[in-house]
Coordinates of C-alpha atoms (C1' of nucleotides) in Angstrom, one line a residue:
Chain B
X29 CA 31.2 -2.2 -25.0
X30 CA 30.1 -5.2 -26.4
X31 CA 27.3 -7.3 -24.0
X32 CA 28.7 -10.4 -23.1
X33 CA 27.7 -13.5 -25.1
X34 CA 26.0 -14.9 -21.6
X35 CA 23.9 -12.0 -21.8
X36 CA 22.8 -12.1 -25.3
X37 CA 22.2 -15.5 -24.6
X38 CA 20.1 -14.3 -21.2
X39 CA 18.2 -11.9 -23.2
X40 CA 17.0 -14.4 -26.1
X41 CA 15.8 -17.2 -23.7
X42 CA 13.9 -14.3 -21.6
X43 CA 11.9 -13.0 -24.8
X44 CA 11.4 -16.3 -25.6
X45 CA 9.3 -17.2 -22.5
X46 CA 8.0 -13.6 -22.7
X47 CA 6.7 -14.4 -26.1
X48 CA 5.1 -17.5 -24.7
X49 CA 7.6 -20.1 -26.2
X50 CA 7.7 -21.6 -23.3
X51 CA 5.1 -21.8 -20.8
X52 CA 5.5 -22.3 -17.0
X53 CA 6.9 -25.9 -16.4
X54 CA 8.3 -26.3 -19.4
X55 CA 11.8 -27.2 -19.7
X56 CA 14.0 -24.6 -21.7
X57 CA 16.9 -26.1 -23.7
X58 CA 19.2 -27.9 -21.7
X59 CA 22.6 -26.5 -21.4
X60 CA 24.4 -28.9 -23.7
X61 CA 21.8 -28.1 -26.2
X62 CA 22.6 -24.2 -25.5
X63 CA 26.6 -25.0 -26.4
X64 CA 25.6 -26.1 -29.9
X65 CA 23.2 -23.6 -30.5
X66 CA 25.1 -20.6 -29.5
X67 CA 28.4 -22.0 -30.2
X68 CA 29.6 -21.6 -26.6
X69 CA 31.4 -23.8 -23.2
X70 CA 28.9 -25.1 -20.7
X71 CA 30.3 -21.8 -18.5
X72 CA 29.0 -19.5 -20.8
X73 CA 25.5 -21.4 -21.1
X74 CA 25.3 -22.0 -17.4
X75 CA 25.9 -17.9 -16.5
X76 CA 22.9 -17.1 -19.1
X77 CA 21.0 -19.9 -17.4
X78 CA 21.8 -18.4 -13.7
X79 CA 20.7 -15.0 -14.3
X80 CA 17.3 -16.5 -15.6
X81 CA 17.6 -18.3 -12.0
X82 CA 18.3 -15.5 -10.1
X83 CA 15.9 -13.6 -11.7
X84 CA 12.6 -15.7 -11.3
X85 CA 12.3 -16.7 -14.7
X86 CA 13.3 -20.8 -14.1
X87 CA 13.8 -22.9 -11.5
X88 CA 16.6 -25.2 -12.2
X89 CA 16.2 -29.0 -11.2
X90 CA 19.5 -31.2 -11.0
X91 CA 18.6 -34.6 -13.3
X92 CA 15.7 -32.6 -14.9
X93 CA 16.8 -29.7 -16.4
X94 CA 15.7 -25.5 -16.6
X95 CA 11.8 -25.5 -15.8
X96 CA 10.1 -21.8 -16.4
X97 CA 9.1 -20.7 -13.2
X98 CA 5.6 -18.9 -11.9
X99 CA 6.6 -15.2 -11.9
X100 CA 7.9 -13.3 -9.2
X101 CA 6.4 -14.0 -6.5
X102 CA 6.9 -10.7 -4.5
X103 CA 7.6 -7.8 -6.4
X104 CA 7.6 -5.2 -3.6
X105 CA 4.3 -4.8 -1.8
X106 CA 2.4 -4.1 -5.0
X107 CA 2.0 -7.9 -5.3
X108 CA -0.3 -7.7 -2.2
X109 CA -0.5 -11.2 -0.4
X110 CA -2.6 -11.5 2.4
X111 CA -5.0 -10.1 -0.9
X112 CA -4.3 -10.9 -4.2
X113 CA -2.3 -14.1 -3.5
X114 CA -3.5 -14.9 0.0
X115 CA -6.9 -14.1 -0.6
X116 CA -7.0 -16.1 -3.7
X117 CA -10.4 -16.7 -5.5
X118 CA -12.5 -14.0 -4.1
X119 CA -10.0 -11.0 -5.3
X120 CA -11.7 -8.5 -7.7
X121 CA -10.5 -5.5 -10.0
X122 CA -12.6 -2.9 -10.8
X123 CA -11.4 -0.1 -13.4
X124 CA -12.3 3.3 -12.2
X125 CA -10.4 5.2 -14.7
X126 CA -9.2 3.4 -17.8
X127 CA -5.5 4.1 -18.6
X128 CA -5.9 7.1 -20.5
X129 CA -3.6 10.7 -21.4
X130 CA -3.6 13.0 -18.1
X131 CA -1.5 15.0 -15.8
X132 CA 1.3 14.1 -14.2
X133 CA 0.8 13.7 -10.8
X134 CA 2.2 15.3 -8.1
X135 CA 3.5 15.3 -4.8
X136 CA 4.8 11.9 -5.1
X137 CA 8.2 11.2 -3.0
X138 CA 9.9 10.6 -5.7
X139 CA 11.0 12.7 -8.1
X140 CA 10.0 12.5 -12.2
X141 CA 13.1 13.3 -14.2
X142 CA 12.5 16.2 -16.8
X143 CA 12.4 13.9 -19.6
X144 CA 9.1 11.8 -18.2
X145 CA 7.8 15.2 -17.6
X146 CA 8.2 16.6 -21.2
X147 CA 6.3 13.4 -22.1
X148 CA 2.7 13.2 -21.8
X149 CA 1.2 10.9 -18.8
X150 CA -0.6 8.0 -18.8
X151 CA -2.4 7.3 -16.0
X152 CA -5.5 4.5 -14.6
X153 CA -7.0 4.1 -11.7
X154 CA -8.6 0.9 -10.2
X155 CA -10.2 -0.5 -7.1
X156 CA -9.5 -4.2 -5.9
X157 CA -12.0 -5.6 -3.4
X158 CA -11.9 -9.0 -1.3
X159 CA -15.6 -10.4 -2.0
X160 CA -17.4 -7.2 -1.8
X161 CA -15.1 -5.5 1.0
X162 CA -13.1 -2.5 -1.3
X163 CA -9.4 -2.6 0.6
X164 CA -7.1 -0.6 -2.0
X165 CA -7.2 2.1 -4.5
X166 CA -4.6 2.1 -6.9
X167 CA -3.5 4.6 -9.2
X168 CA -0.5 4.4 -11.6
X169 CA 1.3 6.6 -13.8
X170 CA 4.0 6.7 -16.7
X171 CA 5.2 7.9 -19.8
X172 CA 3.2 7.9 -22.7
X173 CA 5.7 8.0 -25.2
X174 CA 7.5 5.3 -24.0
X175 CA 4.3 2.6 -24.7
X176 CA 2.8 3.3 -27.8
X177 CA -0.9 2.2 -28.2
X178 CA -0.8 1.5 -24.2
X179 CA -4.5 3.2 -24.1
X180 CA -5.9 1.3 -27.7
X181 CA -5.8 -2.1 -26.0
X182 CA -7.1 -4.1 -23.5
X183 CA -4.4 -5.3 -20.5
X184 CA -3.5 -9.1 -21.2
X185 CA -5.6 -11.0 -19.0
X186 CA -6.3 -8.2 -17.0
X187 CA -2.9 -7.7 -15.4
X188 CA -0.7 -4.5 -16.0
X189 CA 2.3 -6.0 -15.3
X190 CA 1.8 -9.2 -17.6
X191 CA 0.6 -6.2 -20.6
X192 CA 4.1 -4.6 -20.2
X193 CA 6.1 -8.1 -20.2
X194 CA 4.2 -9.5 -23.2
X195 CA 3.6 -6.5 -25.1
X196 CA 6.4 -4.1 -24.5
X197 CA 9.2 -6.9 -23.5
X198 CA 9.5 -4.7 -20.2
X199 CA 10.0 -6.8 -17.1
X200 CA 10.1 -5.0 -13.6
X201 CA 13.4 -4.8 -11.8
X202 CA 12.7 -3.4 -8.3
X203 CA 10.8 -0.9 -6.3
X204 CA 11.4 2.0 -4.2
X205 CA 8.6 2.4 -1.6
X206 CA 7.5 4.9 0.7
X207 CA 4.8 4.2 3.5
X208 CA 2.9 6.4 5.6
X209 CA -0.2 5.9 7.6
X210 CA -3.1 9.0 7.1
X211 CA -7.0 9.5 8.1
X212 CA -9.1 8.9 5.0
X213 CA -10.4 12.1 3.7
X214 CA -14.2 11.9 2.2
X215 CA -13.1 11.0 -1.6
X216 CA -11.0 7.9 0.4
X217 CA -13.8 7.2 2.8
X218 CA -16.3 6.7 0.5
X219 CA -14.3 4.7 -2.3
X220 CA -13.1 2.2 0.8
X221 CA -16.2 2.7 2.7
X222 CA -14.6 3.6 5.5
X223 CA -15.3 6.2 7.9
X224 CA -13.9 9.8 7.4
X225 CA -10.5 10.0 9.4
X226 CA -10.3 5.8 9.8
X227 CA -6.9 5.3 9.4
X228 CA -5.4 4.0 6.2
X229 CA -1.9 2.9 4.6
X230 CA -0.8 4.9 1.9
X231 CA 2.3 3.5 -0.2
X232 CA 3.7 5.1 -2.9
X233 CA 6.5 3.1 -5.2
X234 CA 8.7 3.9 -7.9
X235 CA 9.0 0.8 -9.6
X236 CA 12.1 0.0 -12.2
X237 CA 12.3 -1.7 -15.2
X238 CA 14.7 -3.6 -17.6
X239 CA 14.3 -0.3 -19.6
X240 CA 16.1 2.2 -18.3
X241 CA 13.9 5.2 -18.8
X242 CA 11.3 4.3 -18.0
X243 CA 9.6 4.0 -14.6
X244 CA 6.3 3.2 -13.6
X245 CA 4.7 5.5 -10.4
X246 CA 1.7 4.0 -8.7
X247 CA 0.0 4.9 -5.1
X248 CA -2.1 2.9 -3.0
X249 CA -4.4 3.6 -0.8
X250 CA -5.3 0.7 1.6
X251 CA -7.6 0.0 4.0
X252 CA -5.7 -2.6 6.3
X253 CA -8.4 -2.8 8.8
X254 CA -9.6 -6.1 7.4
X255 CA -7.0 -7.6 5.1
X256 CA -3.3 -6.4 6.1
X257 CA -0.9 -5.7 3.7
X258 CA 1.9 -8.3 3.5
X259 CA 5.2 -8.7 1.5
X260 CA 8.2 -10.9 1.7
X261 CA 11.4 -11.6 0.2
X262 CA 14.8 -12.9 0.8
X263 CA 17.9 -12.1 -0.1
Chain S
X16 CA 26.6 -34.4 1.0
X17 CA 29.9 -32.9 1.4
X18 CA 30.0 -28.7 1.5
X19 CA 31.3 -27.7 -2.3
X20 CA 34.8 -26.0 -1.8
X21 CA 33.3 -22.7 -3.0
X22 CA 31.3 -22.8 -0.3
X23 CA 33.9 -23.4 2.3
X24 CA 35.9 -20.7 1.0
X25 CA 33.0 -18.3 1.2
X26 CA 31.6 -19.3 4.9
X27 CA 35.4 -18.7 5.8
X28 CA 35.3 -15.3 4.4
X29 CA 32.3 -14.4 5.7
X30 CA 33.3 -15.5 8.9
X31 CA 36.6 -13.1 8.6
X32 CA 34.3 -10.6 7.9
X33 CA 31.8 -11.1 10.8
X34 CA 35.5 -11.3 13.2
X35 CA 36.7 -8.1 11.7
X36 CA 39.7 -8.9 10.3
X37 CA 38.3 -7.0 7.2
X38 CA 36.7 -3.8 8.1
X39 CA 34.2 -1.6 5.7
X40 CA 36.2 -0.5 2.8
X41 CA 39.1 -3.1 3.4
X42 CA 40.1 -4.7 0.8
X43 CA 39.6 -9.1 0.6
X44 CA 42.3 -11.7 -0.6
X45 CA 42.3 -11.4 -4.8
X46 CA 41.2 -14.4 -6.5
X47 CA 44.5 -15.4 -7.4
X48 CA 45.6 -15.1 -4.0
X49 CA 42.5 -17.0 -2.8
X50 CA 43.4 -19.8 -5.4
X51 CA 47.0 -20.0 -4.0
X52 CA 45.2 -20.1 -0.6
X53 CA 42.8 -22.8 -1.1
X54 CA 44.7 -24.8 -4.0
X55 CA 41.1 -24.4 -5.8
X56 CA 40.7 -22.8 -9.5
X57 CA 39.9 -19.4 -10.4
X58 CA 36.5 -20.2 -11.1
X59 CA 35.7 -22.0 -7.8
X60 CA 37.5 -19.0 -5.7
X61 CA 35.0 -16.8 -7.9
X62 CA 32.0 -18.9 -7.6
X63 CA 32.5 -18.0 -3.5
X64 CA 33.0 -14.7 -4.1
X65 CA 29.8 -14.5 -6.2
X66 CA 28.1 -15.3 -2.4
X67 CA 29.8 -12.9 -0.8
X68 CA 28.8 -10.3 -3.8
X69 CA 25.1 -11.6 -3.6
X70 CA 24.8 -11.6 0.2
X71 CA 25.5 -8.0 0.2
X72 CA 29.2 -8.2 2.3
X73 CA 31.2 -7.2 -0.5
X74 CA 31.4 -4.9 -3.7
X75 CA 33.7 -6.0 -6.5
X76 CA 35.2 -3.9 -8.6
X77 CA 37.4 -4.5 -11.9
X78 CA 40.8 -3.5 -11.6
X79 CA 40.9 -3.4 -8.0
X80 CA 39.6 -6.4 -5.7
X81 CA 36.9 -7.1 -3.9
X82 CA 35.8 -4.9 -1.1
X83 CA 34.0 -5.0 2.0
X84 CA 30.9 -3.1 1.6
X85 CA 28.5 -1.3 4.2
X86 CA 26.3 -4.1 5.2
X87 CA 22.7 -4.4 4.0
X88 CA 21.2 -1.4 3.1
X89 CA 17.8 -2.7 2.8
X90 CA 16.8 -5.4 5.1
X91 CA 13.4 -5.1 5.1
X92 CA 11.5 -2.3 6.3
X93 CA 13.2 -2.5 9.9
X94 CA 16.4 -1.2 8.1
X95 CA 14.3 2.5 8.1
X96 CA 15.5 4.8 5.5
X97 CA 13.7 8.1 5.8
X98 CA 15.3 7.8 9.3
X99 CA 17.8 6.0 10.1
X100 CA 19.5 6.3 7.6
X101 CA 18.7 9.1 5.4
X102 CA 18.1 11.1 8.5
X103 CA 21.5 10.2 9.7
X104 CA 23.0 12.2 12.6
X105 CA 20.0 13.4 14.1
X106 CA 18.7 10.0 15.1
X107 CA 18.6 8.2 18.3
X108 CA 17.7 5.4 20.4
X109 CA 16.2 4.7 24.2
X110 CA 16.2 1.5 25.6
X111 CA 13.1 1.5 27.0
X112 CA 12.8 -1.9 27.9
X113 CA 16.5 -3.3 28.1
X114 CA 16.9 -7.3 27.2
X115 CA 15.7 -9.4 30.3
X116 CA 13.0 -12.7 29.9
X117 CA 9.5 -12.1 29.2
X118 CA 7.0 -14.0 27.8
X119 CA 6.2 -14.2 24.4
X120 CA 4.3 -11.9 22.5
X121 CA 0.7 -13.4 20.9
X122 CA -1.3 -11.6 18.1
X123 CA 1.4 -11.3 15.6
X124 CA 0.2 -12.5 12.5
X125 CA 3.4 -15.2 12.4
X126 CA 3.2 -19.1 13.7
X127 CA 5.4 -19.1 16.5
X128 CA 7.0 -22.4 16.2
X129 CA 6.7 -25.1 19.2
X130 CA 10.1 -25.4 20.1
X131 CA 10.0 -21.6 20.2
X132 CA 7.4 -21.4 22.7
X133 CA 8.9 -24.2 24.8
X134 CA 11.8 -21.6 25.5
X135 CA 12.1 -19.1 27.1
X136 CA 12.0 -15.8 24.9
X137 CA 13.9 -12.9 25.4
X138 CA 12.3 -9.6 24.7
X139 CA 13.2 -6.1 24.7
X140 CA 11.6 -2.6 23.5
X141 CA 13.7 0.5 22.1
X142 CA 12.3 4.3 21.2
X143 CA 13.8 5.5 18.0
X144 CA 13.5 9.1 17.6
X145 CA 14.6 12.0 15.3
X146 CA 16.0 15.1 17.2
X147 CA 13.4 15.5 19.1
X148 CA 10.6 13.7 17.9
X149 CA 9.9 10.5 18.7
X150 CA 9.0 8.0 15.7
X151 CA 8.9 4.1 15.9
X152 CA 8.4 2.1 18.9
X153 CA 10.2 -0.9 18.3
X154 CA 9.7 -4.7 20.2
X155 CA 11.7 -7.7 19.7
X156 CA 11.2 -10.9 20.6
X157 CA 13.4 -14.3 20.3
X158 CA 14.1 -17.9 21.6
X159 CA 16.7 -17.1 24.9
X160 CA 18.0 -20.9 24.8
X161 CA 19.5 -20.0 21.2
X162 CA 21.6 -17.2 22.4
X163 CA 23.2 -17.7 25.2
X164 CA 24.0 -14.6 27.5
X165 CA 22.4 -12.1 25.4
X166 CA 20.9 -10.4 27.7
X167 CA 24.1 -10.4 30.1
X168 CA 25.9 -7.7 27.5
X169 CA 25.8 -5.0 25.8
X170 CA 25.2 -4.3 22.3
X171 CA 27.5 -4.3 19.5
X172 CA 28.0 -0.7 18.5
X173 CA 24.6 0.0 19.8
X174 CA 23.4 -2.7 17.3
X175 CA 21.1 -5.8 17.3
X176 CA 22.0 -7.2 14.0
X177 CA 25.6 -6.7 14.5
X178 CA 25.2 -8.3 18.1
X179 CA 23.6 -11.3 16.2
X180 CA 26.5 -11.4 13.5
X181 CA 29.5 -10.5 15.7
X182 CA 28.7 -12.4 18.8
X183 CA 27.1 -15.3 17.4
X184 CA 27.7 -15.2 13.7
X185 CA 24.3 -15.0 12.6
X186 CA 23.5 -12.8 9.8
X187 CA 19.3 -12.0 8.8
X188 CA 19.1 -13.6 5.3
X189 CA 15.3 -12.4 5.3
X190 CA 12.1 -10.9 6.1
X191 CA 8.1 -11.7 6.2
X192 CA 6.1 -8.4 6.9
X193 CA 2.4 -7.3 7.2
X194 CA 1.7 -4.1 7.4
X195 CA -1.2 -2.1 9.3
X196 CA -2.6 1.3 9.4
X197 CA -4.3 2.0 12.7
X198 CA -5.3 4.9 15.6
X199 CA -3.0 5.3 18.0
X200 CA -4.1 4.2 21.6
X201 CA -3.7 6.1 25.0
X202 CA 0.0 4.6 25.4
X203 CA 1.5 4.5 22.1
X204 CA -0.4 8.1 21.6
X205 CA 1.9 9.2 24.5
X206 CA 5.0 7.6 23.3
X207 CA 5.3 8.8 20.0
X208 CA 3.9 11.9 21.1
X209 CA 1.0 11.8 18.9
X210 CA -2.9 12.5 19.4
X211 CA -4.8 9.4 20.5
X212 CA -6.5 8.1 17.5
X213 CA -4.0 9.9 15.1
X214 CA -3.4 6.9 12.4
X215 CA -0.2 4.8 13.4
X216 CA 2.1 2.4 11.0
X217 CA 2.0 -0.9 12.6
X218 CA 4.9 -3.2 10.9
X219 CA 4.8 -7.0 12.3
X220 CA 7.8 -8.7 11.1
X221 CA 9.3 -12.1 11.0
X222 CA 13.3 -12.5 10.2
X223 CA 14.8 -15.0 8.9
X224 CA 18.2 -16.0 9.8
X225 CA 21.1 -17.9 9.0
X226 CA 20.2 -20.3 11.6
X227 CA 17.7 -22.8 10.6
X228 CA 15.8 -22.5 13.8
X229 CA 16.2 -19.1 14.9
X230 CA 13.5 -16.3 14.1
X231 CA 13.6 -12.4 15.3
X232 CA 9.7 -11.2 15.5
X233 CA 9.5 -7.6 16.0
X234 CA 6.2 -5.3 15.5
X235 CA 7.6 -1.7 15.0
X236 CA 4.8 1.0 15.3
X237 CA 5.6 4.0 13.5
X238 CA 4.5 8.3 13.6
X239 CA 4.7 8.5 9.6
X240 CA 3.5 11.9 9.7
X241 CA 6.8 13.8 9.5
X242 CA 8.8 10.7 8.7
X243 CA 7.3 8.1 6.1
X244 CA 9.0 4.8 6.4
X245 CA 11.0 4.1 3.2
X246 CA 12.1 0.8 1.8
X247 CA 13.7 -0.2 -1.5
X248 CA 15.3 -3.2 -3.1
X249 CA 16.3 -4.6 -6.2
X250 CA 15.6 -7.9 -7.8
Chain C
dT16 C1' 21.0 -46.2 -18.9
dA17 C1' 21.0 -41.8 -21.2
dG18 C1' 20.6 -37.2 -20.4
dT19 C1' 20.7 -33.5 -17.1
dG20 C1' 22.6 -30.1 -14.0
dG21 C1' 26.5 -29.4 -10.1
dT22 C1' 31.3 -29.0 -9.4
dC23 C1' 36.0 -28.3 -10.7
dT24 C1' 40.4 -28.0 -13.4
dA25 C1' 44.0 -25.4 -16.2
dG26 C1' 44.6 -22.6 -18.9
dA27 C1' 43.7 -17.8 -22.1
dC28 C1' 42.8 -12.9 -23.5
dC29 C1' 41.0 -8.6 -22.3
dA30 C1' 39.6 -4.1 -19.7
dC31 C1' 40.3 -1.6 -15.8
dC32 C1' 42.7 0.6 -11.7
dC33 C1' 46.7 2.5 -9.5
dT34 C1' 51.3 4.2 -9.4
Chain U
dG14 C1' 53.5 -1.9 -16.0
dG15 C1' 51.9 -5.0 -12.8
dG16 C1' 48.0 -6.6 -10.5
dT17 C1' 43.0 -7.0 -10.5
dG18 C1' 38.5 -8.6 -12.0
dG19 C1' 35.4 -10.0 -16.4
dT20 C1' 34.9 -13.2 -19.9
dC21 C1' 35.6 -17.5 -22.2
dT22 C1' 37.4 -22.1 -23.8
dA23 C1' 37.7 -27.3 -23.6
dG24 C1' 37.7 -30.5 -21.2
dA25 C1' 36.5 -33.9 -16.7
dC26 C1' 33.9 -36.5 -12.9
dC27 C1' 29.9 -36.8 -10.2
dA28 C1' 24.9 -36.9 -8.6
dC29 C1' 20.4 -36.7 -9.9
dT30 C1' 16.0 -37.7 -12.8
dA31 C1' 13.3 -40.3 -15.7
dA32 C1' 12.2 -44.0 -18.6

DNA sequence: TAGTGGTCTAGACCACCCT
DNA sequence: GGGTGGTCTAGACCACTAA
């Protein structure tokens, strides 16, 4: 029942560069220096060291040493290249409603376990734009009692997911997604300025965390016309 | 330069694999017996099983060996869960267009390499449908001079990927995709059965294989409206 | 050249599965 | 109980990076 000392191990160096110890291309301890300090072989180190790998956190360079990586490059297709990434500089956020108690939504594809449903909901709802050309409407929702003080504060620099890392020590494990293709209605129209029944992408996800219970539910609305959606990983 | 042993020992097991000698649910060598096999250590014959376990061909489990799992269950979105998969029995597939030389697709939002282009490309176009309703239109297209004769046979089990991993050992180790929402047009509007200018799922995808220089493009268009395309993976 | 990560050996103890 | 995988130790040699 006990974790593994590579995981302890793991866990410490990944809420060190969540708490900033380290920033990105900095080199972590090597994994000589990891022996002494944990009291372990250079097997043990190197397995704590790989699941950093394997999870995005470092990069490892042979002669150099651990370097802390950029994060995750594709997280699903909420990390929206081809916007966000591709589009680079001229990628706006605008909050439309701040995060904030509400319902929980429904008629997601997904379904809310009773316990996120005894909870109260947190929910915000923004609109990201390429220059001035609106292309998705995002709305995301979670449990409230499982981020206290989530609505007091403002999101570190403007990024959700970077708020729940550095605040909350929750990182984001993988997604489920669901796509389907719809007319906008006159609410979508008009936030997209789009025409009424254009066609738009609508992708829902339930996205995982390194904390089991808790899951974070967002749907986007896209308009693809101008800026597709794109998303790649490897295995 | 030389190929670590680990590695040797896992291409060789993968290669069993992609042969048949192990089937779905069979179970591989153990590591001891891979050790006597390969006069390597248990923690090189691990290290290879690690690739085996990360690549998605096998499930370990403690106490009892290392078996041969289902392959892939997410390989991008042409893997279609919400069909294919969670639909199970009631799917099917017309070859519309069987295998034969064409000429190679433009538009998709991929660089088709030079070398690509100065073969000859091998294309071919399939109807996936659910009982009765037709729901992704599917085209491929790839470099002919990398696999010879493909058009000369039939399908593995009515498969492309396991044609590409039993016939010429190549397993898809990724995916690049960009997604579009659009109005169906008179032809795809009769294919999938839809009304022209009903909103369509347009998927453009490039895989990437385990052969440096061979690509699979395909650009799926989808009728989401009874069937949402699903797609989940883990970090 | 000193320090780093990549590979590998030869063991050990434990928890788990199956019979 | 016998075999399996999960964890871990205490070394070794090599290739690579940077000064």
């Amino acid at each position: 029942m006990e974790k593994p000392r590579y995981r302890h191990i793991a866990d410490f160096l990944i809420s060190e560069i969540q708490k900033g110890q380290y920033g990105v291309g900095d080199l972590l301890p090597s994994e000589h220096e990891l022996c002494r300090q944990f009291a372990v072989t250079r097997t043990t180190a190197r397995k704590a060291l790989e699941i950093l790998t394997q999870s995005g956190f470092i990069e490892r360079v042979h002669g150099l040493g651990s370097r802390v990586a950029e994060r995750r490059k594709s997280l699903g297709l909420l990390n929206v290249k081809g916007f966000s990434e591709a589009v680079g500089a001229g990628v706006s956020t605008r909050m439309l409603i701040p995060p904030r108690l509400g319902r929980w939504v429904t008629g997601l594809p997904f379904q809310i376990s009773a316990g996120e449903l005894s909870s109260d909901c947190i929910h915000f709802e923004r609109l990201r734009s390429v220059g001035e050309v609106p292309v998705m409407l995002e709305n995301n929702w979670f449990a409230a009692d499982q981020l206290p003080g989530f609505a007091d504060r403002e999101f570190v620099e403007g990024s959700f997911f970077k708020t729940l890392s550095r605040r909350y020590g929750i990182e984001i494990l993988g997604s489920e997604q669901v796509l389907r293709a719809l007319h906008a209605d006159g609410k979508a129209a008009a936030m997209l300025r789009v025409s009424v029944r254009d066609p738009l992408l609508l992708i829902d996800i339930r996205f995982t965390t390194s904390r089991e219970s808790i899951y974070i539910y967002s749907r986007l609305l896209c308009n693809t016309h101008r800026y597709p959606i794109g998303n790649s990983y490897f295995l």
